[in-house]
Short mmCIF file of C-alpha atoms in Angstrom, two decimals:
data_model
loop_
_atom_site.label_atom_id
_atom_site.label_comp_id
_atom_site.label_asym_id
_atom_site.label_seq_id
_atom_site.Cartn_x
_atom_site.Cartn_y
_atom_site.Cartn_z
CA MET A 266 -17.65 -48.33 52.58
CA GLN A 267 -21.22 -47.85 53.72
CA THR A 268 -23.96 -50.47 53.61
CA TRP A 269 -27.11 -50.01 51.57
CA ALA A 270 -29.09 -49.21 54.74
CA GLN A 271 -26.58 -46.53 55.71
CA ILE A 272 -26.67 -45.08 52.22
CA THR A 273 -30.46 -44.82 52.15
CA ASP A 274 -30.55 -43.33 55.62
CA ASP A 275 -27.92 -40.77 54.74
CA PHE A 276 -29.75 -39.91 51.54
CA HIS A 277 -33.01 -39.28 53.41
CA ARG A 278 -31.27 -37.02 55.90
CA ASN A 279 -29.01 -35.15 53.38
CA TRP A 280 -30.87 -35.48 50.08
CA PRO A 281 -30.33 -31.80 49.16
CA ILE A 282 -26.58 -32.46 49.17
CA TYR A 283 -26.94 -35.49 46.91
CA VAL A 284 -29.29 -33.69 44.53
CA ALA A 285 -26.96 -30.69 44.36
CA MET A 286 -23.85 -32.72 43.52
CA PRO A 287 -24.45 -33.23 39.75
CA PHE A 288 -25.55 -29.63 39.40
CA VAL A 289 -22.47 -28.40 41.21
CA ALA A 290 -20.35 -30.61 38.95
CA ALA A 291 -22.14 -29.16 35.91
CA LEU A 292 -21.41 -25.69 37.28
CA ILE A 293 -17.74 -26.62 37.68
CA GLY A 294 -17.66 -27.83 34.07
CA TRP A 295 -19.31 -24.64 32.82
CA VAL A 296 -17.26 -22.22 34.95
CA THR A 297 -13.95 -23.82 34.03
CA LYS A 298 -14.86 -23.50 30.32
CA VAL A 299 -15.88 -19.86 30.66
CA VAL A 300 -12.65 -19.11 32.51
CA ALA A 301 -10.59 -21.05 29.95
CA ILE A 302 -12.12 -19.11 27.05
CA ARG A 303 -11.63 -15.85 28.91
CA MET A 304 -7.99 -16.72 29.54
CA MET A 305 -7.45 -17.18 25.83
CA PHE A 306 -8.18 -13.49 25.18
CA ARG A 307 -7.57 -11.64 28.45
CA PRO A 308 -5.71 -9.85 29.80
CA HIS A 309 -4.05 -8.20 26.82
CA THR A 310 -0.89 -7.56 28.83
CA PHE A 311 0.77 -9.61 31.56
CA LYS A 312 -0.88 -9.24 34.96
CA GLY A 313 0.73 -10.65 38.06
CA ILE A 314 3.56 -10.41 40.56
CA GLY A 315 6.98 -11.31 39.29
CA PRO A 316 6.82 -14.48 37.20
CA MET A 317 3.48 -15.44 38.75
CA GLY A 318 0.69 -14.14 36.57
CA TRP A 319 -1.11 -14.50 33.28
CA GLN A 320 -1.44 -12.93 29.85
CA GLY A 321 -4.10 -13.99 27.38
CA ILE A 322 -2.87 -16.77 25.13
CA ILE A 323 -3.73 -14.99 21.90
CA PRO A 324 -2.13 -11.64 22.87
CA LYS A 325 0.91 -13.48 24.24
CA ARG A 326 1.36 -15.76 21.24
CA ALA A 327 0.25 -13.25 18.62
CA PRO A 328 3.53 -13.15 16.62
CA GLN A 329 3.76 -16.94 16.38
CA MET A 330 0.04 -17.29 15.59
CA VAL A 331 0.17 -14.57 12.94
CA THR A 332 3.16 -16.24 11.29
CA VAL A 333 1.27 -19.54 11.07
CA LEU A 334 -1.91 -17.84 9.87
CA CYS A 335 -0.17 -15.78 7.19
CA GLU A 336 1.74 -18.78 5.94
CA THR A 337 -1.67 -20.39 5.42
CA LEU A 338 -3.20 -17.19 4.10
CA THR A 339 -0.56 -16.57 1.44
CA PRO A 340 -0.13 -17.95 -1.13
CA ARG A 341 -2.46 -20.87 -0.41
CA LEU A 342 -5.60 -18.74 -0.11
CA VAL A 343 -4.65 -15.39 -1.63
CA ASN A 344 -2.00 -14.97 -4.31
CA ALA A 345 -0.92 -11.41 -5.10
CA GLN A 346 -0.29 -12.14 -8.78
CA GLU A 347 -3.63 -13.89 -9.17
CA ILE A 348 -5.74 -11.08 -7.74
CA ALA A 349 -3.70 -8.29 -9.35
CA GLU A 350 -4.22 -9.77 -12.81
CA ARG A 351 -7.98 -9.34 -12.38
CA ILE A 352 -7.66 -5.57 -12.70
CA ASP A 353 -8.57 -4.11 -16.09
CA ALA A 354 -6.08 -1.26 -16.41
CA ALA A 355 -8.12 0.58 -19.06
CA GLU A 356 -11.30 0.44 -16.98
CA LEU A 357 -9.40 1.61 -13.91
CA ALA A 358 -7.90 4.52 -15.84
CA ALA A 359 -11.35 5.55 -17.06
CA LEU A 360 -12.73 5.56 -13.51
CA ILE A 361 -10.06 7.93 -12.22
CA ASP A 362 -9.82 10.09 -15.35
CA ARG A 363 -11.03 13.39 -13.91
CA PRO A 364 -9.00 13.48 -10.65
CA LEU A 365 -6.06 12.00 -12.58
CA ARG A 366 -5.98 14.94 -14.99
CA ALA A 367 -5.98 17.42 -12.10
CA GLU A 368 -3.04 15.69 -10.41
CA VAL A 369 -1.15 15.32 -13.70
CA ALA A 370 -1.45 19.06 -14.26
CA ARG A 371 -0.16 19.83 -10.78
CA ILE A 372 2.74 17.38 -10.95
CA THR A 373 3.70 18.38 -14.51
CA ARG A 374 4.03 22.05 -13.61
CA LYS A 375 6.00 21.25 -10.48
CA VAL A 376 8.40 18.78 -12.10
CA LEU A 377 9.04 20.77 -15.30
CA ALA A 378 9.69 23.92 -13.28
CA GLU A 379 12.29 22.02 -11.25
CA TYR A 380 13.99 19.88 -13.89
CA GLN A 381 13.53 22.01 -17.03
CA PRO A 382 13.56 25.49 -15.50
CA THR A 383 14.91 27.34 -18.52
CA LEU A 384 12.51 25.87 -21.02
CA TRP A 385 9.53 26.11 -18.66
CA GLY A 386 10.39 29.61 -17.54
CA VAL A 387 10.50 31.15 -21.02
CA LEU A 388 7.34 29.49 -22.32
CA PRO A 389 4.36 31.85 -22.07
CA PRO A 390 1.55 30.71 -19.75
CA LEU A 391 -0.64 29.83 -22.69
CA ALA A 392 2.01 27.56 -24.16
CA GLN A 393 2.54 25.97 -20.73
CA ASP A 394 -1.20 25.29 -20.52
CA PHE A 395 -1.27 23.64 -23.93
CA LEU A 396 1.73 21.50 -23.07
CA VAL A 397 0.11 20.43 -19.79
CA GLU A 398 -3.10 19.62 -21.63
CA ARG A 399 -1.18 17.42 -24.07
CA ILE A 400 0.37 15.50 -21.19
CA GLN A 401 -3.06 15.20 -19.56
CA ARG A 402 -4.45 13.61 -22.71
CA SER A 403 -1.72 10.97 -22.63
CA ALA A 404 -2.20 10.27 -18.89
CA PRO A 405 -4.82 7.47 -19.26
CA ASP A 406 -2.51 5.53 -21.58
CA ALA A 407 0.34 6.07 -19.13
CA ILE A 408 -1.84 4.76 -16.27
CA VAL A 409 -2.63 1.63 -18.28
CA ALA A 410 1.10 1.09 -18.86
CA VAL A 411 1.87 1.75 -15.17
CA VAL A 412 -0.80 -0.67 -13.90
CA ASP A 413 0.31 -3.36 -16.35
CA GLY A 414 3.93 -2.82 -15.35
CA VAL A 415 3.20 -3.08 -11.62
CA VAL A 416 0.97 -6.15 -12.11
CA ASP A 417 3.67 -7.90 -14.14
CA ARG A 418 6.17 -7.33 -11.32
CA ILE A 419 3.80 -7.47 -8.36
CA ASP A 420 5.75 -10.22 -6.59
CA ASP A 421 8.94 -8.16 -6.91
CA VAL A 422 7.49 -4.91 -5.60
CA PHE A 423 5.02 -6.19 -3.00
CA ASP A 424 5.16 -8.89 -0.30
CA LEU A 425 1.58 -9.85 0.55
CA GLN A 426 2.58 -12.08 3.45
CA THR A 427 4.63 -9.33 5.08
CA MET A 428 1.77 -6.89 4.62
CA ALA A 429 -0.81 -9.26 6.14
CA THR A 430 1.50 -10.04 9.07
CA LYS A 431 1.99 -6.33 9.77
CA GLU A 432 -1.74 -5.62 9.61
CA PHE A 433 -2.50 -8.36 12.14
CA LEU A 434 0.25 -7.30 14.53
CA ASP A 435 -0.64 -3.60 14.27
CA ASP A 436 -4.26 -4.34 15.12
CA PRO A 437 -4.48 -7.03 17.84
CA ILE A 438 -8.26 -6.59 17.98
CA THR A 439 -8.53 -7.98 14.44
CA LEU A 440 -6.62 -11.11 15.42
CA GLU A 441 -8.79 -11.51 18.51
CA SER A 442 -11.96 -10.97 16.48
CA MET A 443 -10.88 -13.56 13.96
CA PHE A 444 -10.61 -16.29 16.58
CA ARG A 445 -13.58 -15.09 18.62
CA ASP A 446 -15.99 -14.56 15.71
CA VAL A 447 -14.92 -17.42 13.47
CA GLY A 448 -14.79 -19.79 16.45
CA ARG A 449 -17.93 -18.60 18.21
CA ARG A 450 -19.82 -21.87 17.55
CA GLU A 451 -16.92 -23.85 18.94
CA PHE A 452 -16.68 -21.65 22.04
CA ALA A 453 -20.41 -22.01 22.62
CA PHE A 454 -20.05 -25.78 22.32
CA ILE A 455 -17.20 -25.75 24.84
CA ARG A 456 -19.39 -23.96 27.38
CA ARG A 457 -22.35 -26.28 26.82
CA SER A 458 -20.20 -29.39 26.91
CA GLY A 459 -18.89 -28.33 30.31
CA LEU A 460 -22.43 -28.39 31.66
CA VAL A 461 -23.30 -31.75 30.12
CA PHE A 462 -20.07 -33.56 30.94
CA GLY A 463 -20.01 -32.05 34.40
CA PHE A 464 -23.56 -33.18 35.14
CA PHE A 465 -22.89 -36.81 34.20
CA ILE A 466 -19.61 -36.84 36.10
CA GLY A 467 -21.60 -35.45 39.04
CA LEU A 468 -23.92 -38.47 38.92
CA VAL A 469 -20.89 -40.73 39.29
CA GLN A 470 -19.71 -38.51 42.12
CA VAL A 471 -23.04 -39.03 43.93
CA ALA A 472 -22.54 -42.80 43.89
CA VAL A 473 -18.92 -42.62 45.05
CA TRP A 474 -19.78 -40.18 47.82
CA ALA A 475 -22.67 -42.34 48.99
CA LEU A 476 -20.40 -45.35 49.21
CA THR A 477 -17.36 -43.77 50.82
CA HIS A 478 -18.14 -40.36 52.33
CA ASN A 479 -14.44 -39.71 51.77
CA PRO A 480 -13.69 -35.96 51.93
CA TRP A 481 -11.30 -36.35 48.99
CA VAL A 482 -14.09 -37.45 46.67
CA MET A 483 -15.41 -33.98 45.93
CA PRO A 484 -12.12 -32.15 45.24
CA LEU A 485 -10.82 -35.09 43.20
CA PHE A 486 -14.01 -35.27 41.18
CA GLY A 487 -13.87 -31.51 40.76
CA LEU A 488 -10.31 -31.80 39.46
CA PHE A 489 -11.32 -34.58 37.09
CA THR A 490 -14.37 -32.64 35.90
CA GLY A 491 -12.30 -29.52 35.17
CA TRP A 492 -9.61 -31.52 33.39
CA PHE A 493 -11.79 -33.96 31.45
CA THR A 494 -14.36 -31.45 30.23
CA ASP A 495 -11.62 -29.16 28.89
CA TRP A 496 -9.79 -32.03 27.22
CA ALA A 497 -12.92 -33.66 25.78
CA ALA A 498 -14.33 -30.38 24.45
CA LEU A 499 -11.11 -29.61 22.57
CA ARG A 500 -11.00 -33.12 21.13
CA LEU A 501 -14.61 -32.96 19.99
CA ILE A 502 -14.06 -29.62 18.26
CA PHE A 503 -11.29 -30.86 15.98
CA TYR A 504 -11.56 -34.66 15.88
CA PRO A 505 -12.31 -36.76 14.05
CA ARG A 506 -11.56 -34.79 10.91
CA GLU A 507 -13.87 -37.01 8.85
CA PRO A 508 -17.32 -38.32 9.98
CA LYS A 509 -16.91 -41.47 12.06
CA LYS A 510 -19.49 -43.80 13.58
CA TYR A 511 -19.08 -44.86 17.22
CA PHE A 512 -20.63 -48.03 18.72
CA GLY A 513 -22.52 -48.45 15.47
CA LEU A 514 -24.97 -45.75 16.58
CA VAL A 515 -23.52 -42.26 16.84
CA THR A 516 -21.78 -40.49 13.97
CA TRP A 517 -19.51 -37.61 14.89
CA GLN A 518 -17.18 -35.26 13.06
CA GLY A 519 -15.12 -32.50 14.64
CA LEU A 520 -17.35 -29.48 15.11
CA PHE A 521 -14.99 -27.17 13.28
CA GLN A 522 -14.98 -29.49 10.27
CA GLN A 523 -18.78 -29.68 10.34
CA HIS A 524 -18.99 -25.89 10.05
CA ARG A 525 -16.34 -25.46 7.38
CA VAL A 526 -18.69 -23.79 4.84
CA PRO A 527 -19.98 -20.99 7.14
CA VAL A 528 -16.53 -20.71 8.75
CA ALA A 529 -14.94 -20.24 5.32
CA LYS A 530 -17.41 -17.48 4.45
CA GLU A 531 -16.94 -15.69 7.77
CA TYR A 532 -13.16 -16.00 7.64
CA GLY A 533 -13.09 -14.68 4.08
CA SER A 534 -15.36 -11.79 5.03
CA LEU A 535 -13.23 -10.84 8.03
CA ILE A 536 -9.97 -10.90 6.06
CA ALA A 537 -11.50 -9.01 3.13
CA THR A 538 -13.06 -6.27 5.27
CA ARG A 539 -10.42 -5.84 7.99
CA VAL A 540 -7.05 -7.00 6.66
CA LEU A 541 -6.76 -7.25 2.87
CA THR A 542 -8.99 -4.30 1.99
CA PRO A 543 -8.33 -2.32 -1.22
CA ASP A 544 -7.39 0.66 0.96
CA ARG A 545 -4.76 -1.26 2.93
CA LEU A 546 -3.47 -3.15 -0.09
CA ILE A 547 -2.96 -0.06 -2.23
CA ARG A 548 -1.49 2.02 0.57
CA SER A 549 0.86 -0.83 1.41
CA ILE A 550 1.98 -1.14 -2.22
CA CYS A 551 2.48 2.60 -2.63
CA GLY A 552 3.75 3.43 0.85
CA GLY A 553 5.16 0.24 2.29
CA GLY A 554 8.71 -0.97 2.59
CA ASP A 555 8.87 -1.83 -1.12
CA SER A 556 7.40 1.46 -2.35
CA ALA A 557 10.78 2.49 -3.81
CA ASP A 558 10.51 -0.48 -6.18
CA VAL A 559 7.04 0.68 -7.21
CA VAL A 560 8.40 4.18 -7.90
CA ASN A 561 11.14 2.65 -10.06
CA VAL A 562 8.58 0.69 -12.08
CA VAL A 563 6.47 3.82 -12.61
CA ALA A 564 9.56 5.87 -13.52
CA GLN A 565 10.61 3.29 -16.11
CA VAL A 566 7.14 3.35 -17.64
CA LEU A 567 7.11 7.15 -17.74
CA GLU A 568 10.57 7.27 -19.28
CA THR A 569 9.51 4.76 -21.92
CA GLU A 570 6.41 6.81 -22.71
CA LEU A 571 8.46 10.00 -22.90
CA CYS A 572 11.01 8.37 -25.16
CA LYS A 573 8.17 7.48 -27.51
CA GLU A 574 7.45 11.20 -27.72
CA LEU A 575 11.09 12.20 -28.11
CA GLY A 576 12.25 9.23 -30.14
CA ASP A 577 15.92 8.27 -29.94
CA LEU A 578 17.41 10.77 -27.48
CA ASN A 579 20.79 10.61 -29.18
CA ARG A 580 19.27 12.10 -32.34
CA TYR A 581 18.31 15.25 -30.55
CA VAL A 582 21.76 16.59 -29.87
CA ASP A 583 22.00 19.75 -32.00
CA LEU A 584 18.36 19.36 -33.05
CA GLU A 585 15.90 22.22 -33.04
CA LEU A 586 13.24 21.90 -30.35
CA ARG A 587 10.45 22.60 -32.83
CA GLU A 588 11.29 19.27 -34.50
CA LEU A 589 10.53 17.27 -31.36
CA PRO A 590 7.14 15.52 -31.64
CA LEU A 591 6.25 16.95 -28.26
CA PHE A 592 6.41 20.49 -29.66
CA ARG A 593 5.82 19.80 -33.36
CA ASP A 594 2.21 18.79 -32.65
CA LEU A 595 1.58 21.77 -30.36
CA ASP A 596 -1.18 23.66 -32.17
CA LEU A 597 -2.34 27.00 -30.80
CA GLY A 598 -4.66 27.58 -33.73
CA ALA A 599 -5.62 31.16 -34.54
CA LEU A 600 -5.04 32.38 -31.00
CA ARG A 601 -3.38 35.79 -30.84
CA ILE A 602 -1.56 37.49 -27.97
CA ALA A 603 -1.22 41.30 -28.03
CA GLY A 604 -2.11 41.21 -31.71
CA LEU A 605 0.56 38.61 -32.49
CA SER A 606 0.05 34.98 -33.43
CA ALA A 607 0.49 32.69 -30.38
CA THR A 608 1.94 30.02 -32.66
CA GLY A 609 4.43 32.50 -34.02
CA LEU A 610 5.47 33.57 -30.54
CA VAL A 611 6.06 29.98 -29.40
CA ASN A 612 7.99 29.16 -32.57
CA GLY A 613 10.15 32.22 -31.99
CA LEU A 614 10.91 31.09 -28.45
CA LEU A 615 11.76 27.60 -29.68
CA ASP A 616 14.11 29.11 -32.20
CA VAL A 617 15.86 30.95 -29.37
CA LEU A 618 16.01 27.80 -27.24
CA SER A 619 17.13 25.59 -30.10
CA GLY A 620 20.65 24.29 -30.00
CA PRO A 621 22.35 21.42 -28.25
CA THR A 622 19.64 19.72 -26.23
CA ARG A 623 21.75 17.49 -24.04
CA GLY A 624 23.68 18.84 -21.08
CA VAL A 625 22.73 22.41 -21.91
CA ALA A 626 24.11 24.85 -19.38
CA GLY A 627 22.01 27.85 -20.25
CA VAL A 628 18.91 27.28 -22.34
CA GLY A 629 17.18 24.38 -24.08
CA LEU A 630 15.71 21.00 -23.26
CA ASP A 631 18.15 19.26 -20.94
CA LEU A 632 17.92 15.59 -21.87
CA THR A 633 20.26 14.62 -19.07
CA GLN A 634 17.40 15.49 -16.72
CA ILE A 635 14.91 13.15 -18.35
CA GLU A 636 15.65 10.24 -16.01
CA PRO A 637 15.60 12.19 -12.73
CA MET A 638 12.56 14.12 -13.99
CA CYS A 639 10.67 10.85 -14.59
CA ALA A 640 11.77 9.58 -11.17
CA ALA A 641 10.46 12.75 -9.52
CA PHE A 642 7.20 12.54 -11.46
CA ALA A 643 6.86 8.87 -10.47
CA SER A 644 7.47 9.62 -6.79
CA GLU A 645 4.81 12.33 -6.81
CA ALA A 646 2.40 10.08 -8.69
CA VAL A 647 2.84 7.13 -6.34
CA ASP A 648 2.22 9.42 -3.36
CA VAL A 649 -1.19 10.51 -4.68
CA LEU A 650 -2.17 7.24 -6.39
CA PRO A 651 -3.88 5.68 -3.31
CA ASP A 652 -6.22 8.66 -2.90
CA LEU A 653 -6.94 8.70 -6.64
CA LEU A 654 -7.81 5.02 -6.76
CA LEU A 655 -9.73 4.87 -3.49
CA GLY A 656 -11.62 8.06 -4.17
CA SER A 657 -13.02 6.96 -7.53
CA ALA A 658 -12.44 3.24 -7.97
CA GLU A 659 -12.72 1.61 -4.54
CA ARG A 660 -16.01 -0.13 -5.32
CA TYR A 661 -14.58 -1.45 -8.57
CA LEU A 662 -11.51 -2.77 -6.75
CA VAL A 663 -13.60 -4.50 -4.07
CA GLN A 664 -15.70 -6.25 -6.71
CA THR A 665 -12.81 -7.06 -9.02
CA LEU A 666 -10.29 -8.30 -6.49
CA ASP A 667 -13.04 -10.31 -4.72
CA ILE A 668 -10.84 -11.26 -1.78
CA GLU A 669 -13.82 -12.53 0.20
CA GLY A 670 -15.11 -14.83 -2.53
CA THR A 671 -11.65 -16.12 -3.37
CA MET A 672 -10.81 -16.98 0.22
CA SER A 673 -14.18 -18.57 0.95
CA GLU A 674 -13.95 -20.77 -2.14
CA LYS A 675 -10.37 -21.87 -1.50
CA MET A 676 -10.94 -22.48 2.21
CA ALA A 677 -13.91 -24.70 1.49
CA ALA A 678 -11.67 -26.74 -0.83
CA MET A 679 -8.89 -27.21 1.75
CA THR A 680 -8.07 -30.62 3.14
CA PRO A 681 -9.29 -31.28 6.71
CA GLN A 682 -5.73 -30.96 8.02
CA GLU A 683 -5.23 -27.62 6.25
CA PHE A 684 -8.61 -26.33 7.39
CA GLU A 685 -7.91 -27.26 10.98
CA GLY A 686 -4.83 -25.04 10.88
CA VAL A 687 -7.01 -21.92 10.62
CA LEU A 688 -8.34 -22.06 14.19
CA ARG A 689 -6.19 -24.72 15.81
CA PRO A 690 -3.25 -22.39 16.66
CA ALA A 691 -5.47 -20.50 19.12
CA PHE A 692 -6.15 -23.69 21.06
CA ARG A 693 -2.83 -25.46 20.59
CA ALA A 694 -0.79 -22.67 22.19
CA ASP A 695 -0.70 -23.28 25.95
CA GLU A 696 -3.45 -25.87 25.57
CA LYS A 697 -2.03 -27.94 28.42
CA THR A 698 -1.92 -24.88 30.63
CA LEU A 699 -5.59 -24.17 29.99
CA ILE A 700 -6.54 -27.75 30.86
CA ALA A 701 -4.40 -27.62 34.00
CA VAL A 702 -6.07 -24.37 35.08
CA GLY A 703 -9.48 -25.98 34.53
CA ALA A 704 -8.44 -28.93 36.69
CA ALA A 705 -7.14 -26.64 39.45
CA LEU A 706 -10.36 -24.62 39.45
CA GLY A 707 -12.39 -27.82 39.63
CA PHE A 708 -10.31 -29.02 42.59
CA LEU A 709 -10.85 -25.74 44.47
CA VAL A 710 -14.60 -25.82 43.87
CA GLY A 711 -14.67 -29.44 45.02
CA GLU A 712 -12.84 -28.51 48.22
CA LEU A 713 -15.34 -25.71 48.78
CA GLN A 714 -18.06 -28.30 48.29
CA VAL A 715 -16.58 -30.46 51.05
CA LEU A 716 -16.51 -27.56 53.47
CA LEU A 717 -20.12 -26.73 52.63
CA VAL A 718 -21.24 -30.34 53.11
CA GLU A 719 -19.46 -30.62 56.44
CA HIS A 720 -21.11 -27.41 57.59
CA MET A 721 -24.58 -28.54 56.50
CA THR A 722 -24.29 -32.04 58.09
CA ARG A 723 -23.19 -30.87 61.53
#
């Protein structure tokens, strides 16, 4: 250990080295933080030779992180039943009325031609048009019944957690953006804390170096700076969860907890605009793994509505078609075709087609095809429903579902432990590895410092 005279003499001769030490330590603290943050997100795929290499923590741990996130997301923050019940089926039907009528006309002609070919084939075009128009008029009521039916069974036909998980995994950039954007204040704090902690550790390093001139001082202090600044920054981000006073002077609360209100708003906005959008929700319901269940619900509603028109199907065996409500109310007015009454022509055709109406082999309304006909209609309807809704009612759905507002409000009301779980998975995964890398980088910079000092003092 050097005497005070030796220390002052050495300082006068090598003062630039002493002055540089805290700044170099601050640089070590800052660089190790920048590298640590970078290593959380990059590279997207494993880079290295054999087992020696690195893949960004978030890309590497994406499945596990997404599972944790979606378990928090649903049903704690967003409940499918809760948001679906906000939809006013009648208002939704009114918004899509015009494109709905066009699709109903197309599907009706296609399905009747396939499942009731005899009846449809012998009806004159005018009668077909009137029949299609009648079905078009009943379409809004059918949409109301369909929406209400799907909403009532939303948890049976749609898994929100599975959908959210798939969206995150299919779009890794969204997951990365969530951590990067929502945690940007925390990442900025980590970088700044590296500078501050590193500088003060550097002041201690100056004193130890002046006393010992031991070549191990700089690499060991570099290692400690890299390790401590990483560890301390992570602790200060999340702890304490509640405000706590230290030494009777300084009050501190984990940075993430301090920012819970803006974080909740940003998190809600990101989820609402990039994950649980009306477009993705509706397309997932209508085209996801459970879409067959949705088709079944729609088919049941359509069959129920049709049965209201036909009444008790068993009564219509051996019944004349003109007595069915569907045809009885068909009014062609005073329209004439080739000098003959259109109503008379249709009634004549119905007389020809009248007879047993179930299981008819030749002509007539085949009631055994009602169920498959409704299923086919439902399948066609579910296929076009996303475009119908998103083309005319997307703004209504955004405002009504209010995913962003719901999530922001519920996140702000979470307990500190629950709130921490939103961002903590990104840091907890391989946290020790990150700290170890910071320490190793600090050691290497410290060793470089020794070599530089030895070169400058020769």
